[in-house]
Amino acid sequence: MAFTFLPPCGIHLVNRKRVEEELQKARDVADAANRAKSFFLANMSHEIRTPMNAIMGFTDLVLRSELTAEQRRYLEIVQARSKDLLVLINDILDLSKIEAERLELNPVQFSIAQTLSDIVGMFSLDTAKKGLRLSMDISREFPDVIYGDQQRLRQVLVNLVGNAVKFTEQGAIIIKVERDLSYSGSDDCLPLHVRVQDNGIGIPVDRQKVIFESFIRDNHLIPKYGGMGLGLAIAKRLVEMMGGNIWCESEVAKGSTFHFTVRFLCQRVGDKLPDNAIQAPAPVQRRQLRVLIVEDDAGSQLLAQLLLEELGHRITAATTGKEALRELSANDFDLVLMDVHIPDMDGLEATRQIRNPASLVRNHAIPIIAMTASALKIDEEACIQAGMNNYISKPMLPHELVTAIDKVIT
Ligand code: ADP
């Protein structure tokens, strides 16, 4: 007959409690380390965006001038590589934001058909070069306008279509959008099932499970195709944030189909718009503006000045918050472009002082646009809370600058 020793109940409970406490401590340490890594990545991306602003901006400006064919070719390579680098920085930033749970969805009203046809247009040059056919097939039952995070849907599609184009040498790529039939929830919800199908190199079965993890890529494919292995990891997290799933079916040498589901809301034209839905801005009459640029980074300052002068505006530059307040007390301006990280008093504090009726500034209501190298929503919100009217992210693109100004100058 076998005897089993059972510890008295009390001892059992004490041990269990201790183990749970230890486990909780280990979990807290791991979470803190993960958060520290995410903040480090977010800060690094921020530091890299400032020099990128000058590299991309000046390359763009020089490319608009007269150049020899050879100079143009070299600069076009600089331009293309800077864009690749920016995609990489944005991917790292996105992943760190997702991991730090700081990425928020930004739902707007949009047309799914238009979004898809923009993407087809965006890849038309690459597909034409390779002789590939790229087409879209969208179910007719969808309303003209739906409500969801268009930018993030676009990001997932751009990644999947980009991969399909990259890994396919001949044949066709089809983007298909249908209602997700597996969904059985509320009628307001519009569940989408999207497929991106190619007949490219395919993916071995054992790799199909891991490709959605970050930094997973096929070493033997890198010399030919490049890539950091971040795209699908980001796509997976974004799709999950939008209430769906992502998976793939693939056969080596035959091709791959990437599937994902997302849940948006039905919103027909004429329906009441949700409060934060973006509407087309009214056309703007442009006039010459007196602009104060507050920026301590010499490259970024000169770039903003050249872009604004090209638009016909008159520029004054300041490098510190105090200098900016002196200028705004002594002279009349129509607009301030304010960097957030400036010496002596940051852009947020300078803005609060401009808005303060007790300060000597002549026009307390002057429109202020933040120029920020941070792509975190929380930093953008801080700009608005401090009293700024709008913000623009670095690297600053000329058309984004025009749109940002149009929005605040009425
Ligand atoms: P990357 O940016 O490096 O392409 P992804 O996360 O987008 O990273 O993709 C990870 C890996 O998955 C790729 O390196 C490739 O090996 C594989 N892969 C993704 N899409 C396809 C596809 N359409 N056809 C074949 N392989 C693919």
PDB file of N, CA and C and ligand atoms in Angstrom, residues 91 159-168 196-198 200-204 207 210-222 225-235 248 250 255-258, ligand 1:
ATOM      1  N   ASP A  91       8.594  52.154 -39.151  1.00  0.00           N
ATOM      2  CA  ASP A  91       8.221  50.798 -38.726  1.00  0.00           C
ATOM      3  C   ASP A  91       8.662  50.555 -37.285  1.00  0.00           C
ATOM      4  N   ASN A 159       1.781  47.022 -47.087  1.00  0.00           N
ATOM      5  CA  ASN A 159       2.768  46.011 -46.745  1.00  0.00           C
ATOM      6  C   ASN A 159       2.525  44.715 -47.512  1.00  0.00           C
ATOM      7  N   LEU A 160       1.259  44.250 -47.540  1.00  0.00           N
ATOM      8  CA  LEU A 160       0.976  42.965 -48.195  1.00  0.00           C
ATOM      9  C   LEU A 160       1.170  43.061 -49.707  1.00  0.00           C
ATOM     10  N   VAL A 161       0.679  44.167 -50.291  1.00  0.00           N
ATOM     11  CA  VAL A 161       0.823  44.310 -51.747  1.00  0.00           C
ATOM     12  C   VAL A 161       2.314  44.511 -52.084  1.00  0.00           C
ATOM     13  N   GLY A 162       3.017  45.291 -51.241  1.00  0.00           N
ATOM     14  CA  GLY A 162       4.455  45.512 -51.464  1.00  0.00           C
ATOM     15  C   GLY A 162       5.207  44.186 -51.465  1.00  0.00           C
ATOM     16  N   ASN A 163       4.888  43.314 -50.500  1.00  0.00           N
ATOM     17  CA  ASN A 163       5.540  41.992 -50.447  1.00  0.00           C
ATOM     18  C   ASN A 163       5.180  41.174 -51.684  1.00  0.00           C
ATOM     19  N   ALA A 164       3.892  41.209 -52.073  1.00  0.00           N
ATOM     20  CA  ALA A 164       3.451  40.416 -53.236  1.00  0.00           C
ATOM     21  C   ALA A 164       4.231  40.862 -54.478  1.00  0.00           C
ATOM     22  N   VAL A 165       4.392  42.193 -54.628  1.00  0.00           N
ATOM     23  CA  VAL A 165       5.121  42.697 -55.805  1.00  0.00           C
ATOM     24  C   VAL A 165       6.597  42.285 -55.714  1.00  0.00           C
ATOM     25  N   LYS A 166       7.147  42.415 -54.479  1.00  0.00           N
ATOM     26  CA  LYS A 166       8.569  42.108 -54.294  1.00  0.00           C
ATOM     27  C   LYS A 166       8.884  40.643 -54.596  1.00  0.00           C
ATOM     28  N   PHE A 167       7.993  39.734 -54.130  1.00  0.00           N
ATOM     29  CA  PHE A 167       8.314  38.318 -54.231  1.00  0.00           C
ATOM     30  C   PHE A 167       7.686  37.626 -55.450  1.00  0.00           C
ATOM     31  N   THR A 168       7.207  38.400 -56.403  1.00  0.00           N
ATOM     32  CA  THR A 168       6.600  37.798 -57.602  1.00  0.00           C
ATOM     33  C   THR A 168       7.346  38.293 -58.840  1.00  0.00           C
ATOM     34  N   VAL A 196      -4.886  39.149 -50.405  1.00  0.00           N
ATOM     35  CA  VAL A 196      -3.895  39.638 -51.373  1.00  0.00           C
ATOM     36  C   VAL A 196      -3.208  38.388 -51.921  1.00  0.00           C
ATOM     37  N   GLN A 197      -3.471  38.140 -53.194  1.00  0.00           N
ATOM     38  CA  GLN A 197      -3.044  36.860 -53.783  1.00  0.00           C
ATOM     39  C   GLN A 197      -1.956  37.095 -54.829  1.00  0.00           C
ATOM     40  N   ASP A 198      -0.868  36.311 -54.736  1.00  0.00           N
ATOM     41  CA  ASP A 198       0.168  36.449 -55.772  1.00  0.00           C
ATOM     42  C   ASP A 198       0.556  35.070 -56.275  1.00  0.00           C
ATOM     43  N   GLY A 200       3.880  34.244 -56.725  1.00  0.00           N
ATOM     44  CA  GLY A 200       5.322  34.423 -56.601  1.00  0.00           C
ATOM     45  C   GLY A 200       6.043  33.220 -56.028  1.00  0.00           C
ATOM     46  N   ILE A 201       7.114  33.472 -55.284  1.00  0.00           N
ATOM     47  CA  ILE A 201       8.023  32.385 -54.863  1.00  0.00           C
ATOM     48  C   ILE A 201       7.431  31.465 -53.795  1.00  0.00           C
ATOM     49  N   GLY A 202       6.381  31.931 -53.081  1.00  0.00           N
ATOM     50  CA  GLY A 202       5.752  31.106 -52.045  1.00  0.00           C
ATOM     51  C   GLY A 202       6.582  31.033 -50.772  1.00  0.00           C
ATOM     52  N   ILE A 203       5.992  30.440 -49.734  1.00  0.00           N
ATOM     53  CA  ILE A 203       6.651  30.376 -48.413  1.00  0.00           C
ATOM     54  C   ILE A 203       6.566  28.941 -47.898  1.00  0.00           C
ATOM     55  N   PRO A 204       7.708  28.334 -47.503  1.00  0.00           N
ATOM     56  CA  PRO A 204       7.657  26.954 -46.985  1.00  0.00           C
ATOM     57  C   PRO A 204       6.741  26.875 -45.749  1.00  0.00           C
ATOM     58  N   ARG A 207       7.823  27.979 -42.272  1.00  0.00           N
ATOM     59  CA  ARG A 207       8.047  29.420 -42.086  1.00  0.00           C
ATOM     60  C   ARG A 207       6.729  30.201 -42.004  1.00  0.00           C
ATOM     61  N   VAL A 210       5.902  31.520 -38.565  1.00  0.00           N
ATOM     62  CA  VAL A 210       6.749  32.490 -37.847  1.00  0.00           C
ATOM     63  C   VAL A 210       6.849  33.853 -38.531  1.00  0.00           C
ATOM     64  N   ILE A 211       6.400  33.969 -39.771  1.00  0.00           N
ATOM     65  CA  ILE A 211       6.636  35.227 -40.490  1.00  0.00           C
ATOM     66  C   ILE A 211       5.910  36.431 -39.889  1.00  0.00           C
ATOM     67  N   PHE A 212       4.938  36.178 -39.004  1.00  0.00           N
ATOM     68  CA  PHE A 212       4.222  37.321 -38.391  1.00  0.00           C
ATOM     69  C   PHE A 212       4.917  37.807 -37.122  1.00  0.00           C
ATOM     70  N   GLU A 213       6.068  37.174 -36.783  1.00  0.00           N
ATOM     71  CA  GLU A 213       6.826  37.648 -35.620  1.00  0.00           C
ATOM     72  C   GLU A 213       7.838  38.684 -36.099  1.00  0.00           C
ATOM     73  N   SER A 214       8.234  39.625 -35.174  1.00  0.00           N
ATOM     74  CA  SER A 214       9.145  40.679 -35.637  1.00  0.00           C
ATOM     75  C   SER A 214      10.557  40.161 -35.916  1.00  0.00           C
ATOM     76  N   PHE A 215      11.188  40.811 -36.868  1.00  0.00           N
ATOM     77  CA  PHE A 215      12.556  40.532 -37.316  1.00  0.00           C
ATOM     78  C   PHE A 215      12.729  39.124 -37.872  1.00  0.00           C
ATOM     79  N   ILE A 216      11.615  38.529 -38.362  1.00  0.00           N
ATOM     80  CA  ILE A 216      11.735  37.218 -39.011  1.00  0.00           C
ATOM     81  C   ILE A 216      11.800  37.448 -40.521  1.00  0.00           C
ATOM     82  N   ARG A 217      12.883  36.995 -41.115  1.00  0.00           N
ATOM     83  CA  ARG A 217      13.011  37.066 -42.571  1.00  0.00           C
ATOM     84  C   ARG A 217      13.933  35.934 -43.015  1.00  0.00           C
ATOM     85  N   ASP A 218      13.862  35.620 -44.280  1.00  0.00           N
ATOM     86  CA  ASP A 218      14.614  34.486 -44.790  1.00  0.00           C
ATOM     87  C   ASP A 218      16.020  34.940 -45.178  1.00  0.00           C
ATOM     88  N   ASN A 219      17.060  34.431 -44.450  1.00  0.00           N
ATOM     89  CA  ASN A 219      18.418  34.930 -44.699  1.00  0.00           C
ATOM     90  C   ASN A 219      18.849  34.819 -46.153  1.00  0.00           C
ATOM     91  N   HIS A 220      18.454  33.701 -46.809  1.00  0.00           N
ATOM     92  CA  HIS A 220      18.944  33.539 -48.185  1.00  0.00           C
ATOM     93  C   HIS A 220      18.228  34.486 -49.157  1.00  0.00           C
ATOM     94  N   LEU A 221      17.098  35.096 -48.702  1.00  0.00           N
ATOM     95  CA  LEU A 221      16.374  36.012 -49.595  1.00  0.00           C
ATOM     96  C   LEU A 221      16.873  37.455 -49.448  1.00  0.00           C
ATOM     97  N   ILE A 222      17.603  37.746 -48.326  1.00  0.00           N
ATOM     98  CA  ILE A 222      17.966  39.141 -48.033  1.00  0.00           C
ATOM     99  C   ILE A 222      18.805  39.803 -49.137  1.00  0.00           C
ATOM    100  N   TYR A 225      16.206  40.532 -51.919  1.00  0.00           N
ATOM    101  CA  TYR A 225      14.969  41.287 -51.646  1.00  0.00           C
ATOM    102  C   TYR A 225      15.084  42.304 -50.515  1.00  0.00           C
ATOM    103  N   GLY A 226      16.118  42.214 -49.678  1.00  0.00           N
ATOM    104  CA  GLY A 226      16.251  43.156 -48.555  1.00  0.00           C
ATOM    105  C   GLY A 226      15.132  42.973 -47.542  1.00  0.00           C
ATOM    106  N   GLY A 227      14.850  44.021 -46.728  1.00  0.00           N
ATOM    107  CA  GLY A 227      13.747  43.968 -45.753  1.00  0.00           C
ATOM    108  C   GLY A 227      14.246  43.639 -44.357  1.00  0.00           C
ATOM    109  N   MET A 228      13.513  44.149 -43.363  1.00  0.00           N
ATOM    110  CA  MET A 228      13.921  43.965 -41.963  1.00  0.00           C
ATOM    111  C   MET A 228      13.053  42.936 -41.254  1.00  0.00           C
ATOM    112  N   GLY A 229      12.004  42.445 -41.920  1.00  0.00           N
ATOM    113  CA  GLY A 229      11.121  41.484 -41.272  1.00  0.00           C
ATOM    114  C   GLY A 229      10.222  42.128 -40.230  1.00  0.00           C
ATOM    115  N   LEU A 230       9.852  43.389 -40.439  1.00  0.00           N
ATOM    116  CA  LEU A 230       8.971  44.057 -39.472  1.00  0.00           C
ATOM    117  C   LEU A 230       7.546  44.221 -40.005  1.00  0.00           C
ATOM    118  N   GLY A 231       7.427  44.276 -41.345  1.00  0.00           N
ATOM    119  CA  GLY A 231       6.145  44.609 -41.966  1.00  0.00           C
ATOM    120  C   GLY A 231       4.992  43.731 -41.505  1.00  0.00           C
ATOM    121  N   LEU A 232       5.179  42.407 -41.548  1.00  0.00           N
ATOM    122  CA  LEU A 232       4.063  41.516 -41.196  1.00  0.00           C
ATOM    123  C   LEU A 232       3.761  41.549 -39.703  1.00  0.00           C
ATOM    124  N   ALA A 233       4.821  41.751 -38.888  1.00  0.00           N
ATOM    125  CA  ALA A 233       4.591  41.829 -37.433  1.00  0.00           C
ATOM    126  C   ALA A 233       3.715  43.041 -37.131  1.00  0.00           C
ATOM    127  N   ILE A 234       3.994  44.155 -37.808  1.00  0.00           N
ATOM    128  CA  ILE A 234       3.187  45.365 -37.584  1.00  0.00           C
ATOM    129  C   ILE A 234       1.778  45.147 -38.132  1.00  0.00           C
ATOM    130  N   ALA A 235       1.695  44.551 -39.334  1.00  0.00           N
ATOM    131  CA  ALA A 235       0.379  44.300 -39.937  1.00  0.00           C
ATOM    132  C   ALA A 235      -0.483  43.461 -38.985  1.00  0.00           C
ATOM    133  N   CYS A 248      -1.843  33.288 -43.580  1.00  0.00           N
ATOM    134  CA  CYS A 248      -1.490  33.116 -44.994  1.00  0.00           C
ATOM    135  C   CYS A 248      -1.593  31.662 -45.430  1.00  0.00           C
ATOM    136  N   SER A 250       0.100  29.298 -48.519  1.00  0.00           N
ATOM    137  CA  SER A 250       1.156  29.466 -49.515  1.00  0.00           C
ATOM    138  C   SER A 250       1.730  28.132 -49.948  1.00  0.00           C
ATOM    139  N   GLY A 255       2.868  30.310 -55.151  1.00  0.00           N
ATOM    140  CA  GLY A 255       2.357  31.627 -54.755  1.00  0.00           C
ATOM    141  C   GLY A 255       1.764  31.644 -53.363  1.00  0.00           C
ATOM    142  N   SER A 256       1.352  32.843 -52.934  1.00  0.00           N
ATOM    143  CA  SER A 256       0.832  33.026 -51.576  1.00  0.00           C
ATOM    144  C   SER A 256      -0.459  33.824 -51.619  1.00  0.00           C
ATOM    145  N   THR A 257      -1.337  33.534 -50.656  1.00  0.00           N
ATOM    146  CA  THR A 257      -2.498  34.395 -50.436  1.00  0.00           C
ATOM    147  C   THR A 257      -2.473  34.809 -48.975  1.00  0.00           C
ATOM    148  N   PHE A 258      -2.376  36.123 -48.750  1.00  0.00           N
ATOM    149  CA  PHE A 258      -2.466  36.652 -47.383  1.00  0.00           C
ATOM    150  C   PHE A 258      -3.908  37.081 -47.171  1.00  0.00           C
TER     151      PHE A 258
HETATM  152  P1  ADP B   1      10.104  42.389 -44.966  1.00  0.00           P
HETATM  153  O1  ADP B   1       9.851  43.842 -44.773  1.00  0.00           O
HETATM  154  O2  ADP B   1      11.484  41.981 -44.617  1.00  0.00           O
HETATM  155  O3  ADP B   1       9.601  41.875 -46.269  1.00  0.00           O
HETATM  156  P2  ADP B   1       7.802  41.136 -43.738  1.00  0.00           P
HETATM  157  O4  ADP B   1       7.480  41.017 -42.284  1.00  0.00           O
HETATM  158  O5  ADP B   1       6.886  41.944 -44.564  1.00  0.00           O
HETATM  159  O6  ADP B   1       9.263  41.692 -43.790  1.00  0.00           O
HETATM  160  O7  ADP B   1       7.921  39.678 -44.330  1.00  0.00           O
HETATM  161  C1  ADP B   1       8.648  38.674 -43.636  1.00  0.00           C
HETATM  162  C2  ADP B   1       9.083  37.560 -44.555  1.00  0.00           C
HETATM  163  O8  ADP B   1       7.935  36.841 -45.021  1.00  0.00           O
HETATM  164  C3  ADP B   1       9.769  38.042 -45.821  1.00  0.00           C
HETATM  165  O9  ADP B   1      11.143  38.304 -45.613  1.00  0.00           O
HETATM  166  C4  ADP B   1       9.541  36.830 -46.746  1.00  0.00           C
HETATM  167  O10 ADP B   1      10.472  35.803 -46.434  1.00  0.00           O
HETATM  168  C5  ADP B   1       8.150  36.336 -46.330  1.00  0.00           C
HETATM  169  N1  ADP B   1       7.069  36.866 -47.216  1.00  0.00           N
HETATM  170  C6  ADP B   1       6.181  37.853 -46.931  1.00  0.00           C
HETATM  171  N2  ADP B   1       5.313  38.038 -47.934  1.00  0.00           N
HETATM  172  C7  ADP B   1       5.645  37.156 -48.913  1.00  0.00           C
HETATM  173  C8  ADP B   1       5.104  36.854 -50.200  1.00  0.00           C
HETATM  174  N3  ADP B   1       4.054  37.492 -50.713  1.00  0.00           N
HETATM  175  N4  ADP B   1       5.711  35.874 -50.914  1.00  0.00           N
HETATM  176  C9  ADP B   1       6.769  35.196 -50.412  1.00  0.00           C
HETATM  177  N5  ADP B   1       7.322  35.439 -49.192  1.00  0.00           N
HETATM  178  C10 ADP B   1       6.765  36.394 -48.448  1.00  0.00           C
END
